Structures are given as structure tokens and as C-alpha cells.
Short mmCIF file of N, CA and C and ligand atoms in Angstrom, two decimals:
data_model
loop_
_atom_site.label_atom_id
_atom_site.label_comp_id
_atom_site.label_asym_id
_atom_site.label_seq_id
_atom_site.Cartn_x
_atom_site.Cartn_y
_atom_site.Cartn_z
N UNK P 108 0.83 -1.21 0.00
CA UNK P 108 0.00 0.00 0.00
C UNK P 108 0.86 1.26 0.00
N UNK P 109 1.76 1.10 -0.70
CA UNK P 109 2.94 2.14 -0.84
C UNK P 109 2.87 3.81 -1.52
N UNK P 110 1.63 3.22 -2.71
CA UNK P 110 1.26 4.88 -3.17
C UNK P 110 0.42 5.38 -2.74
N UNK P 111 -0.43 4.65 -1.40
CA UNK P 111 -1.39 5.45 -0.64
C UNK P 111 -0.50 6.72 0.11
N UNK P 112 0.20 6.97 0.43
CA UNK P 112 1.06 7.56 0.98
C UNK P 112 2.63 8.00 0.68
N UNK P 113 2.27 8.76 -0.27
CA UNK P 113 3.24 9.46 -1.41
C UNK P 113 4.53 10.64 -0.65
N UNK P 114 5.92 9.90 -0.36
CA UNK P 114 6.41 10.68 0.16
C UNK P 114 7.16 11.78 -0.60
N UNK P 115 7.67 11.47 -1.50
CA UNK P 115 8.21 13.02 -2.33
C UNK P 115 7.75 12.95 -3.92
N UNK P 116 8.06 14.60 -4.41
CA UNK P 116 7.26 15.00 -5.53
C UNK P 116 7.71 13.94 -6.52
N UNK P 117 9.21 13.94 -6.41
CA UNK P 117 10.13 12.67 -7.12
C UNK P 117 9.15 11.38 -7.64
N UNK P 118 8.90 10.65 -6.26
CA UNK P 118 8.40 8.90 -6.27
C UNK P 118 6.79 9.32 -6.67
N UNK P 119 6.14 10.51 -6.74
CA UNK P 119 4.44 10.74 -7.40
C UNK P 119 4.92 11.37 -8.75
N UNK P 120 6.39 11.62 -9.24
CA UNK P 120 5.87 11.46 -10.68
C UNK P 120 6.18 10.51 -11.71
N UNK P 121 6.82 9.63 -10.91
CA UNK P 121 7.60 8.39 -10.96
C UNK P 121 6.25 7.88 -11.39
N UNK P 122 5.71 7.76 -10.49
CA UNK P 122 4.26 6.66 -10.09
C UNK P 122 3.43 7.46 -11.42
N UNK P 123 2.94 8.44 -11.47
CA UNK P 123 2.20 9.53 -12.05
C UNK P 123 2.52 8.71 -13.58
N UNK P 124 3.86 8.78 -14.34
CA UNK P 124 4.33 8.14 -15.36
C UNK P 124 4.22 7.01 -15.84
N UNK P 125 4.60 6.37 -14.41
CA UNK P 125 4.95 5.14 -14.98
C UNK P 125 3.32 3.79 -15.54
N UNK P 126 2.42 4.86 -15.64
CA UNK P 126 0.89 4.40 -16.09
C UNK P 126 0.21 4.15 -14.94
N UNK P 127 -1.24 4.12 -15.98
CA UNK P 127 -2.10 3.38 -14.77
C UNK P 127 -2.05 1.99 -14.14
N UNK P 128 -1.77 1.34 -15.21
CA UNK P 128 -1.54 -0.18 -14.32
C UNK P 128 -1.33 -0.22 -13.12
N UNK P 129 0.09 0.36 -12.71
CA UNK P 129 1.23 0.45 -11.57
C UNK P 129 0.27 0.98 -10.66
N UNK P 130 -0.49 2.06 -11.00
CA UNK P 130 -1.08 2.77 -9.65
C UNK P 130 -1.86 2.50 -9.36
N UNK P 131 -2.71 1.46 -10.07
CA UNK P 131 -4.43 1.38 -9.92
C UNK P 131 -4.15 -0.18 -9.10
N UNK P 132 -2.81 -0.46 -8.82
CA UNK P 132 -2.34 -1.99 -7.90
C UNK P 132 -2.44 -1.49 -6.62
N UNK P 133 -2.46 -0.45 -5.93
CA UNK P 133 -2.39 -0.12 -4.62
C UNK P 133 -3.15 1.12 -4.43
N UNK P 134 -3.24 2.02 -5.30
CA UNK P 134 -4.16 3.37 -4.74
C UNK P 134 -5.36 2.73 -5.53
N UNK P 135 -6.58 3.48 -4.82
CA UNK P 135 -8.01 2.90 -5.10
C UNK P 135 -8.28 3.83 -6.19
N UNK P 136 -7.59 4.70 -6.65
CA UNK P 136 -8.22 5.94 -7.71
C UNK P 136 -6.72 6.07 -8.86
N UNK P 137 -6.60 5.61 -9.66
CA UNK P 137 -5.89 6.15 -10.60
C UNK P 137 -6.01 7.74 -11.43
N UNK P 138 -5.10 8.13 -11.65
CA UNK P 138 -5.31 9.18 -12.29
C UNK P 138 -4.28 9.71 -13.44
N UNK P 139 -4.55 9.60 -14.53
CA UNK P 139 -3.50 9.99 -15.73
C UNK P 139 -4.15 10.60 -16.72
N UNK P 140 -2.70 11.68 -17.41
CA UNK P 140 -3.27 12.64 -18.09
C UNK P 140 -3.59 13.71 -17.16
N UNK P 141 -2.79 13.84 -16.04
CA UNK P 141 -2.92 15.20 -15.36
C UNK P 141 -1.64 16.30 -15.68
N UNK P 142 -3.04 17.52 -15.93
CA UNK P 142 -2.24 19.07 -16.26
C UNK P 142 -2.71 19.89 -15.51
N UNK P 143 -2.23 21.17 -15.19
CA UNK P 143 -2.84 22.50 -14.56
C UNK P 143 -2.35 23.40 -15.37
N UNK P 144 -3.57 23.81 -15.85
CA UNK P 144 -3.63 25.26 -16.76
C UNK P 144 -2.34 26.27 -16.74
N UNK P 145 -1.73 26.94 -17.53
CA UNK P 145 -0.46 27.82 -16.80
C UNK P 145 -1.48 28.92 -16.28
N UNK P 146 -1.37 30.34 -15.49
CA UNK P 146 -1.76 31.34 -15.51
C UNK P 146 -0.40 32.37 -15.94
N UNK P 147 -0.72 33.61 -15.91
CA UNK P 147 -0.16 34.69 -15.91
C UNK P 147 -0.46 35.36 -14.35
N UNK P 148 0.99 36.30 -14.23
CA UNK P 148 0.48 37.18 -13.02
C UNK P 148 -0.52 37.94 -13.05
N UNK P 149 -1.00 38.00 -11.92
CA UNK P 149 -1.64 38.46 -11.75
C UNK P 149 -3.56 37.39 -11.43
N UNK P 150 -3.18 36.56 -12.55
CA UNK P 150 -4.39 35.65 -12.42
C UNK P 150 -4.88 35.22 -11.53
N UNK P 151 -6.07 34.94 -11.16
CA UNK P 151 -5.89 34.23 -10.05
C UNK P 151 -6.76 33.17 -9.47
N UNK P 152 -6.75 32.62 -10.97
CA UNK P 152 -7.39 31.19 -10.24
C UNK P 152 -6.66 30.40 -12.15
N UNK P 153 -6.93 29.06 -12.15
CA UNK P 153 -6.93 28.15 -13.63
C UNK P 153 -7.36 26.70 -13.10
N UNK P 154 -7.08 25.78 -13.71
CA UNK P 154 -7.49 24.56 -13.55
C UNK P 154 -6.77 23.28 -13.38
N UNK P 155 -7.49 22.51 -13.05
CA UNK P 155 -6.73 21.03 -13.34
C UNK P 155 -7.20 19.88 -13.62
N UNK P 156 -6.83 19.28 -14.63
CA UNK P 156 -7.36 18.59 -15.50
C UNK P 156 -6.66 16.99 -15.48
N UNK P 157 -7.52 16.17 -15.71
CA UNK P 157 -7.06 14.60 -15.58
C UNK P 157 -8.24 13.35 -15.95
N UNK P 158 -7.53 12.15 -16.05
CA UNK P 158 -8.82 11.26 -16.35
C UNK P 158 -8.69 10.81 -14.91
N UNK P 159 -9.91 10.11 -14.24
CA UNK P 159 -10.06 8.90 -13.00
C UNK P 159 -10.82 8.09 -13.27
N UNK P 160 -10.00 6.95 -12.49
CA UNK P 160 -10.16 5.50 -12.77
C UNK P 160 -10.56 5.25 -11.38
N UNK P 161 -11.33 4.99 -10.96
CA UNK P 161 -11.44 4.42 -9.39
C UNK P 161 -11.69 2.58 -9.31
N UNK P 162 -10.79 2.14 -8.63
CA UNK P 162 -11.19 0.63 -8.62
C UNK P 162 -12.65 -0.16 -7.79
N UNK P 163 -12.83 1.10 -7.25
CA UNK P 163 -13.83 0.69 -6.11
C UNK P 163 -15.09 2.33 -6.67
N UNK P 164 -16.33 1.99 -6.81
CA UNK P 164 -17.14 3.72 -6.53
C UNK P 164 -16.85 4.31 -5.20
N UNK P 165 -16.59 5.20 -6.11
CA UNK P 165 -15.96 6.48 -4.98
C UNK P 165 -16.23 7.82 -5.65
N UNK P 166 -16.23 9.05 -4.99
CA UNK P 166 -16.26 9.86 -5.09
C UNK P 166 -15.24 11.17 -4.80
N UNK P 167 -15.01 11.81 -5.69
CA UNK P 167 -13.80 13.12 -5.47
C UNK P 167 -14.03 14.19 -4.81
N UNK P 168 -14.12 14.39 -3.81
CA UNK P 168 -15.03 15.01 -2.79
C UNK P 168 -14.03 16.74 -2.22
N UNK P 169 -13.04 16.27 -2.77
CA UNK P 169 -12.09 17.91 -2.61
C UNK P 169 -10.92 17.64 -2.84
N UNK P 170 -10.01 18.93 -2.83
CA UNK P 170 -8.43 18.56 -3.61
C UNK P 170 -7.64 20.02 -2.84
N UNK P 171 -6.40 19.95 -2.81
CA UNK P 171 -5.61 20.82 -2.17
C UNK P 171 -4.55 20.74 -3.15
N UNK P 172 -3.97 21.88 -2.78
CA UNK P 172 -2.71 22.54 -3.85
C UNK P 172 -1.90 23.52 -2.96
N UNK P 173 -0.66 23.54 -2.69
CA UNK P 173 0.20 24.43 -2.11
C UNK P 173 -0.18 26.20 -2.63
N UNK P 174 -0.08 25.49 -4.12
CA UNK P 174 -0.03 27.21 -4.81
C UNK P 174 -1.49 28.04 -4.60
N UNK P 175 -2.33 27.26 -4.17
CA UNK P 175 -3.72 27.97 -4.20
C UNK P 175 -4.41 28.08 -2.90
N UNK P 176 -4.90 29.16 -2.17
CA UNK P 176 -5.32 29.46 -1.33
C UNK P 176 -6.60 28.20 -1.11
N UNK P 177 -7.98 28.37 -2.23
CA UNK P 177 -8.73 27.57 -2.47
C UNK P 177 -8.89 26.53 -3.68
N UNK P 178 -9.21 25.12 -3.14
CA UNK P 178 -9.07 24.53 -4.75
C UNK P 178 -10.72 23.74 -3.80
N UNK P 179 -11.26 23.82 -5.40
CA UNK P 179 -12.92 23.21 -5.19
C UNK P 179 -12.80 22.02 -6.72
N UNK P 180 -13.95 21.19 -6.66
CA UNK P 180 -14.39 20.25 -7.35
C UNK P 180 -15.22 21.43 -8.20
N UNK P 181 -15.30 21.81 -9.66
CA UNK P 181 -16.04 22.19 -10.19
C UNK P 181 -16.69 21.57 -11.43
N UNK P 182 -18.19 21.61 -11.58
CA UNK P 182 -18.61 21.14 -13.13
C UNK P 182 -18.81 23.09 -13.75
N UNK P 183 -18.51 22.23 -15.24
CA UNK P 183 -19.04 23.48 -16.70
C UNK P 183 -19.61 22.86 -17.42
N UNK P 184 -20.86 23.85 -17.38
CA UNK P 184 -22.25 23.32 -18.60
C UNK P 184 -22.96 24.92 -19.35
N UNK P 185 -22.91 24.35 -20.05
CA UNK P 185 -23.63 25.43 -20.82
C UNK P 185 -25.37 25.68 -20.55
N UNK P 186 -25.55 26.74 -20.15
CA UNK P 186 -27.02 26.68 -19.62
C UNK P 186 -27.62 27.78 -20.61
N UNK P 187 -28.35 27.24 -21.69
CA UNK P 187 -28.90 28.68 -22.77
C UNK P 187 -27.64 28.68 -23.41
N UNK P 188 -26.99 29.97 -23.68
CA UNK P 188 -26.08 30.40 -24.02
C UNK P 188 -24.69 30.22 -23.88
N UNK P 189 -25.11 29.91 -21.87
CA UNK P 189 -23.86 30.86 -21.47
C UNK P 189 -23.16 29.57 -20.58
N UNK P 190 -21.85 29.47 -21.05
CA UNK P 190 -20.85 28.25 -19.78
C UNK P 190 -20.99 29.08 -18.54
N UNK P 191 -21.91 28.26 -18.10
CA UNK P 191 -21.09 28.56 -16.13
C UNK P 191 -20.56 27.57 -15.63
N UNK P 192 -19.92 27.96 -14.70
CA UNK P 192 -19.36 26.65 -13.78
C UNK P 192 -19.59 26.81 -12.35
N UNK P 193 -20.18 26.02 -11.62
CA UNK P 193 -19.87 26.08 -10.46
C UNK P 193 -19.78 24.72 -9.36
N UNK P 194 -19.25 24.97 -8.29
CA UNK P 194 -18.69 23.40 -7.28
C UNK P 194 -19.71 23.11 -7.25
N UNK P 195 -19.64 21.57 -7.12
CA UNK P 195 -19.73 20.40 -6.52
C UNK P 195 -19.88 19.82 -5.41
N UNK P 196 -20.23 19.41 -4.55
CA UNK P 196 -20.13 18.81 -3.61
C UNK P 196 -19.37 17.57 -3.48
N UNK P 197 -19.65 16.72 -5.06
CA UNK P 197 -18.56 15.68 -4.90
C UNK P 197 -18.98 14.84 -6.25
N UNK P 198 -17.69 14.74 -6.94
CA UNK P 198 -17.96 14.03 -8.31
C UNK P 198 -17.79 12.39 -8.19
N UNK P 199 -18.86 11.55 -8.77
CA UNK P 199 -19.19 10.02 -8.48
C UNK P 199 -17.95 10.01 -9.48
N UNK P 200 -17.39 8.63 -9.23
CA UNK P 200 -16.52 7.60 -9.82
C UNK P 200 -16.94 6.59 -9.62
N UNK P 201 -17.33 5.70 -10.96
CA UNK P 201 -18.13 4.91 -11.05
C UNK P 201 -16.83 3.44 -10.89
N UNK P 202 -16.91 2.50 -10.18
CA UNK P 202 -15.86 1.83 -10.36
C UNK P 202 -15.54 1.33 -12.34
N UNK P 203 -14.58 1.07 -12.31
CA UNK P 203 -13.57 0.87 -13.40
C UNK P 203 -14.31 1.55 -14.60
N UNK P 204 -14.87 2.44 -14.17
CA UNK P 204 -15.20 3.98 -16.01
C UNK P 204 -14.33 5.26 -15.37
N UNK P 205 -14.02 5.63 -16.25
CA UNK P 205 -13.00 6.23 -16.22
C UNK P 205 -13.91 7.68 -16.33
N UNK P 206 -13.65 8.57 -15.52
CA UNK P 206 -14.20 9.99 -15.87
C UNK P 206 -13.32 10.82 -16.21
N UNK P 207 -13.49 11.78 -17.30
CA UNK P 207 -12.86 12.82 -17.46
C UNK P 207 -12.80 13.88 -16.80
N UNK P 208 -12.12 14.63 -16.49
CA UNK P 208 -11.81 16.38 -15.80
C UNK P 208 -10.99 16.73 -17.33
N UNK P 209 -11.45 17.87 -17.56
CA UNK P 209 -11.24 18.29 -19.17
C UNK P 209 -11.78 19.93 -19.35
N UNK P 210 -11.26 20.50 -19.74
CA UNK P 210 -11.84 22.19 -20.13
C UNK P 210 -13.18 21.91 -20.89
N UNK P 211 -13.71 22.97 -20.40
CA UNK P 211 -15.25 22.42 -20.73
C UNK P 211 -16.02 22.20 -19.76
N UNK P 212 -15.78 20.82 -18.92
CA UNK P 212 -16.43 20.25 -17.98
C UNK P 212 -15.73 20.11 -16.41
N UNK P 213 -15.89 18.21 -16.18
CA UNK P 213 -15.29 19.11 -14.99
C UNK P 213 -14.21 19.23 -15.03
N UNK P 214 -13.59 19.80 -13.54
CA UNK P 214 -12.13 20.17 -13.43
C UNK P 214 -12.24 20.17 -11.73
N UNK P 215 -10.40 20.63 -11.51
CA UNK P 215 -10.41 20.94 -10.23
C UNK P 215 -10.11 22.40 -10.50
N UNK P 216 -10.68 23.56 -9.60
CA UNK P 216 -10.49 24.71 -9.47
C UNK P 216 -9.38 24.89 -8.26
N UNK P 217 -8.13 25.88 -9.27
CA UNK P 217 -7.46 26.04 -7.95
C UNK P 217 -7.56 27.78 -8.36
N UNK P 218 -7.84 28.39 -6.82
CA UNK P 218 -8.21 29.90 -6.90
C UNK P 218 -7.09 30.85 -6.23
N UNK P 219 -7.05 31.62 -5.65
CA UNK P 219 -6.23 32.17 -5.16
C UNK P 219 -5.24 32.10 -5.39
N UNK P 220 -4.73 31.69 -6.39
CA UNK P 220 -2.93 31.52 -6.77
C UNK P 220 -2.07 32.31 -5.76
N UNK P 221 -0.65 31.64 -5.68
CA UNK P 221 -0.31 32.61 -4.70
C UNK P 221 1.05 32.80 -5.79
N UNK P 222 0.76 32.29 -6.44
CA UNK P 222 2.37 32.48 -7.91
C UNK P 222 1.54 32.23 -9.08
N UNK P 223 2.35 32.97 -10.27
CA UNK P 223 2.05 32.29 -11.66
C UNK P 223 2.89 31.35 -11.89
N UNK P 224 1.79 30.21 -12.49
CA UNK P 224 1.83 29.01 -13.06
C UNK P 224 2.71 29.19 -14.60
N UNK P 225 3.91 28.58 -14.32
CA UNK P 225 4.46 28.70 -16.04
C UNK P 225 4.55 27.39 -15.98
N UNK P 226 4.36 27.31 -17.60
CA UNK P 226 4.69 26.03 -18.32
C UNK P 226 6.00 25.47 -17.92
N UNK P 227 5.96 24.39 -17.46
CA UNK P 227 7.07 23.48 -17.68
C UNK P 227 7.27 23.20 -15.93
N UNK P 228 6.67 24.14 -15.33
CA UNK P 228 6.35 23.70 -13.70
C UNK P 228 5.66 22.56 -13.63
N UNK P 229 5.87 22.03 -12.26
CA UNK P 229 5.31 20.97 -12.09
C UNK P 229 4.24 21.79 -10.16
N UNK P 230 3.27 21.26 -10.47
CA UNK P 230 2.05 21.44 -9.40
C UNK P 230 2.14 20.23 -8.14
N UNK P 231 2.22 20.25 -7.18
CA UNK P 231 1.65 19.51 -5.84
C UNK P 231 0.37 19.55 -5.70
N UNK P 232 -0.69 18.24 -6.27
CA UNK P 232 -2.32 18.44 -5.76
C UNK P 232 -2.34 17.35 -5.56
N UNK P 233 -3.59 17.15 -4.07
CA UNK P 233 -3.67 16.36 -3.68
C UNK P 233 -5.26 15.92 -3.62
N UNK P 234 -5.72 14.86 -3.78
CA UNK P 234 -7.58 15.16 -4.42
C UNK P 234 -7.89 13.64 -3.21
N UNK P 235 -8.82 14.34 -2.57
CA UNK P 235 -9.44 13.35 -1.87
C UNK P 235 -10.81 12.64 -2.47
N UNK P 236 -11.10 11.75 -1.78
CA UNK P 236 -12.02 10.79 -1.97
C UNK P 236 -13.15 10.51 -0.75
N UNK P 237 -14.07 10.03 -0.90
CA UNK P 237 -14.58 9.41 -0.21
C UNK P 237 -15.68 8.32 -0.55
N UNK P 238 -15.89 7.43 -0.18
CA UNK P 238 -16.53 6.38 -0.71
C UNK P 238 -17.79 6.41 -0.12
N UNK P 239 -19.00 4.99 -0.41
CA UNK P 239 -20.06 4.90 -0.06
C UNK P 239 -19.80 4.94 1.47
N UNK P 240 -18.77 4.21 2.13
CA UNK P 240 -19.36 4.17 3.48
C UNK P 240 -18.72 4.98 4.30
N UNK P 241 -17.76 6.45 3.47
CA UNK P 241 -17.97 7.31 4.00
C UNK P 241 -16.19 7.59 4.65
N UNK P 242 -15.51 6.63 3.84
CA UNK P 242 -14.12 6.21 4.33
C UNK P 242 -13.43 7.22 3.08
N UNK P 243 -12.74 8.18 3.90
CA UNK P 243 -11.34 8.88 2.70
C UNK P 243 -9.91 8.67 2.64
N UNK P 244 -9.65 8.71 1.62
CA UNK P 244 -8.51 8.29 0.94
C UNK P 244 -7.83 9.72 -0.14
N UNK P 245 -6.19 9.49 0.46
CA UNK P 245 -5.78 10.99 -0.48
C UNK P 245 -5.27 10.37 -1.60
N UNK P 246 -5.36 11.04 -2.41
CA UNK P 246 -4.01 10.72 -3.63
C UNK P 246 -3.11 11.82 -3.77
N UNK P 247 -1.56 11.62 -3.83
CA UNK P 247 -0.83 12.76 -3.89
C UNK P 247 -0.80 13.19 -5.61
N UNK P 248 -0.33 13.98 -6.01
CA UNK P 248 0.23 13.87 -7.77
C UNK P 248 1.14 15.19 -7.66
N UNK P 249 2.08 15.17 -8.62
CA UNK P 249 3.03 16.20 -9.51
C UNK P 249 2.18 16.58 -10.58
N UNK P 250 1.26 17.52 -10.82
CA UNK P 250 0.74 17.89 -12.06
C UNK P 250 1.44 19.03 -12.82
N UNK P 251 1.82 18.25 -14.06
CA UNK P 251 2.25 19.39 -14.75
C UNK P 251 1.91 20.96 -15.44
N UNK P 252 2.25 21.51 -15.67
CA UNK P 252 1.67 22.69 -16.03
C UNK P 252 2.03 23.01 -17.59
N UNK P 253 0.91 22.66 -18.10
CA UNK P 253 0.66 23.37 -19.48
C UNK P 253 -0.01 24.50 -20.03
N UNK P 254 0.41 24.69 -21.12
CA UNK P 254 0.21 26.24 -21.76
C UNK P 254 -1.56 25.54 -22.69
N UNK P 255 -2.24 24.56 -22.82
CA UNK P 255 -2.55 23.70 -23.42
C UNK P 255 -4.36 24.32 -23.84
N UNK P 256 -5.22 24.68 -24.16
CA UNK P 256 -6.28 25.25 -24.41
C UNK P 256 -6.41 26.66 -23.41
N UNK P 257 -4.99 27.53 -23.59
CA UNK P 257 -5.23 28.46 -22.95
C UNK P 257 -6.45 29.45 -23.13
N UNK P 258 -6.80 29.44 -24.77
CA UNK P 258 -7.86 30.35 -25.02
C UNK P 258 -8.75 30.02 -24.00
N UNK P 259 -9.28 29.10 -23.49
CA UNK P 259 -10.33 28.83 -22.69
C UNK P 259 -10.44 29.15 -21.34
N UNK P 260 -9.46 29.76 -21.15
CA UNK P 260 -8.84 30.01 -20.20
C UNK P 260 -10.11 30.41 -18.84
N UNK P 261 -10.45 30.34 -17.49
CA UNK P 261 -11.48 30.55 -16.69
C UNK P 261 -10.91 32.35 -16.93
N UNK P 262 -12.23 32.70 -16.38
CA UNK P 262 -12.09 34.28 -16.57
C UNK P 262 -12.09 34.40 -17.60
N UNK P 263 -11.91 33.96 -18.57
CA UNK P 263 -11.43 34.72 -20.38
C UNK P 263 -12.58 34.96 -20.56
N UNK P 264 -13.77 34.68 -20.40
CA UNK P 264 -14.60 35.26 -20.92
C UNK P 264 -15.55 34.55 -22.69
N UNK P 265 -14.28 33.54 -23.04
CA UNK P 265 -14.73 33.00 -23.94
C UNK P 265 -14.78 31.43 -23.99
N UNK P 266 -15.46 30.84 -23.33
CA UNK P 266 -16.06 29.45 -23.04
C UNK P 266 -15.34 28.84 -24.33
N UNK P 267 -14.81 27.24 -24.35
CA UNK P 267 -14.62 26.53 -24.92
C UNK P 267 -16.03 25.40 -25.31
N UNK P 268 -16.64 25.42 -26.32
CA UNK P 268 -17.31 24.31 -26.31
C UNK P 268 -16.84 22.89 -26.53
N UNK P 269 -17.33 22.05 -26.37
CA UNK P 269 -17.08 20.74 -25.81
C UNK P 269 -18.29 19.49 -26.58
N UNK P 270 -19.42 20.42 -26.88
CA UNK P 270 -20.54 19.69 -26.90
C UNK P 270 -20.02 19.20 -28.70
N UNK P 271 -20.79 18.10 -29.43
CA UNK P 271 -20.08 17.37 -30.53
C UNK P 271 -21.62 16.86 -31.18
CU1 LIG Q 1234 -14.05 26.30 -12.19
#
């Protein structure tokens, strides 16, 4: 039970890399394909983005980040016109379907930046869980930081659609 308890940024991007297989053997939630939005100064909030795999149903119930004062579970839907987004209380993970976190939809919100995010940084987030009977579990990760659908950027003002 070794990646339940992730001691440096090193051995979570080790793990983070080295696929899901490896991680989905001991942590109950896999997660790959994780990025965090870059910002600019001044910004002060962007995102973070990833697929989850949970081996067991569970739910993503909140997430922490060094660089951000607040980080929330958020969905984006287009209501009429207009993308809004707002938290969650807690996103289901259905055992072995894989959900997306993706621009557009959901994501993790990290707010308050307390630095700008440049490309090629690597992020400390940590996304909890909790299951049906109410038992939580952390996952650590190194998320990288990409420059990657910046137009869409939160705040920009110009919503990415998603819908197909
Ligand atoms: Cu958001």
C-alpha cells in the first residue's frame, strides 16, 4: 500500500508516469493525463485537469494545492447560451469507467494563486475521496503545467465548447 502515501514530488511522478496499471495496484483511484492550466500574473485562479479510474465507486469530494489558497471540485455546462461553472459537492466515480476532468467540464479549481503558473512547472495536488461508506482516501500527484487550451482560459470570458 505504498502509493497510498506518497512521500516526495520525485516517487508521485515516478508513479504519475509510470501508467495506470502500476497505480491502480495499490491506490483505489488512478489518475492519468494530469495538467494544470499555466496562468499569468496576476491571475488568479486556472485549472486542473485529468482522467479517474477508481477501482472501487468512490467519489472526489475535494483537492488541495500548495499554490492555491482555495481549490474546489467544479462542473461546466452550458445553460442557454452561457458556460457557467460552479462546485460540486462531490464528483461520483463509477468503479472501473473512467471519468474525465477536461476544459469544458469538470475540473479541479485552484483559486487564489499565490504564484504564476508557467509552463514546464510541475504542481503539488492532492484530491481526496470518499466512498459509499464514507471512508477517505488521499491521492498525492506532480501535475504538470501546461500552456494547453489556454484560449479557454477561466475568466477569459470565452467558453470553450465541448458539446459534438
Ligand atoms: Cu471552475
Amino acid at each position: 500500500m505504498y502509493v497510498a502515501r506518497i512521500a516526495t514530488p520525485l516517487i508521485a511522478a515516478l508513479t504519475l508516469w509510470a501508467g495506470a496499471a502500476h497505480a491502480q495496484s495499490s491506490a483505489p483511484v488512478a489518475a492519468d493525463g494530469v495538467w494544470v492550466r499555466s496562468s499569468v500574473q496576476g491571475q488568479k485562479a486556472t485549472g486542473a485537469f485529468m482522467r479517474l479510474t477508481a477501482q472501487e465507486s468512490t467519489r472526489l469530494v475535494g483537492a488541495a494545492s500548495p499554490v492555491a489558497g482555495v481549490v474546489e471540485v467544479h462542473e461546466m455546462k452550458m445553460e442557454g447560451d452561457v458556460m457557467k461553472m460552479r462546485a460540486i459537492a462531490g464528483l461520483e466515480l463509477p468503479a472501473g469507467k473512467s471519468v474525465e476532468l477536461k476544459p469544458g467540464g469538470y475540473h479541479v479549481m485552484l483559486m487564489d494563486l499565490k504564484q504564476p503558473l508557467a509552463k514546464g512547472d510541475s504542481v503539488p495536488l492532492t484530491l481526496v475521496f470518499k466512498n459509499a461508506q464514507g471512508v477517505e482516501s488521499k491521492l498525492e500527484l506532480q501535475a504538470p503545467v501546461a500552456a494547453q487550451g489556454a484560449a479557454a482560459a477561466h475568466g477569459g470570458g470565452h467558453g470553450m465548447h465541448q458539446h459534438k
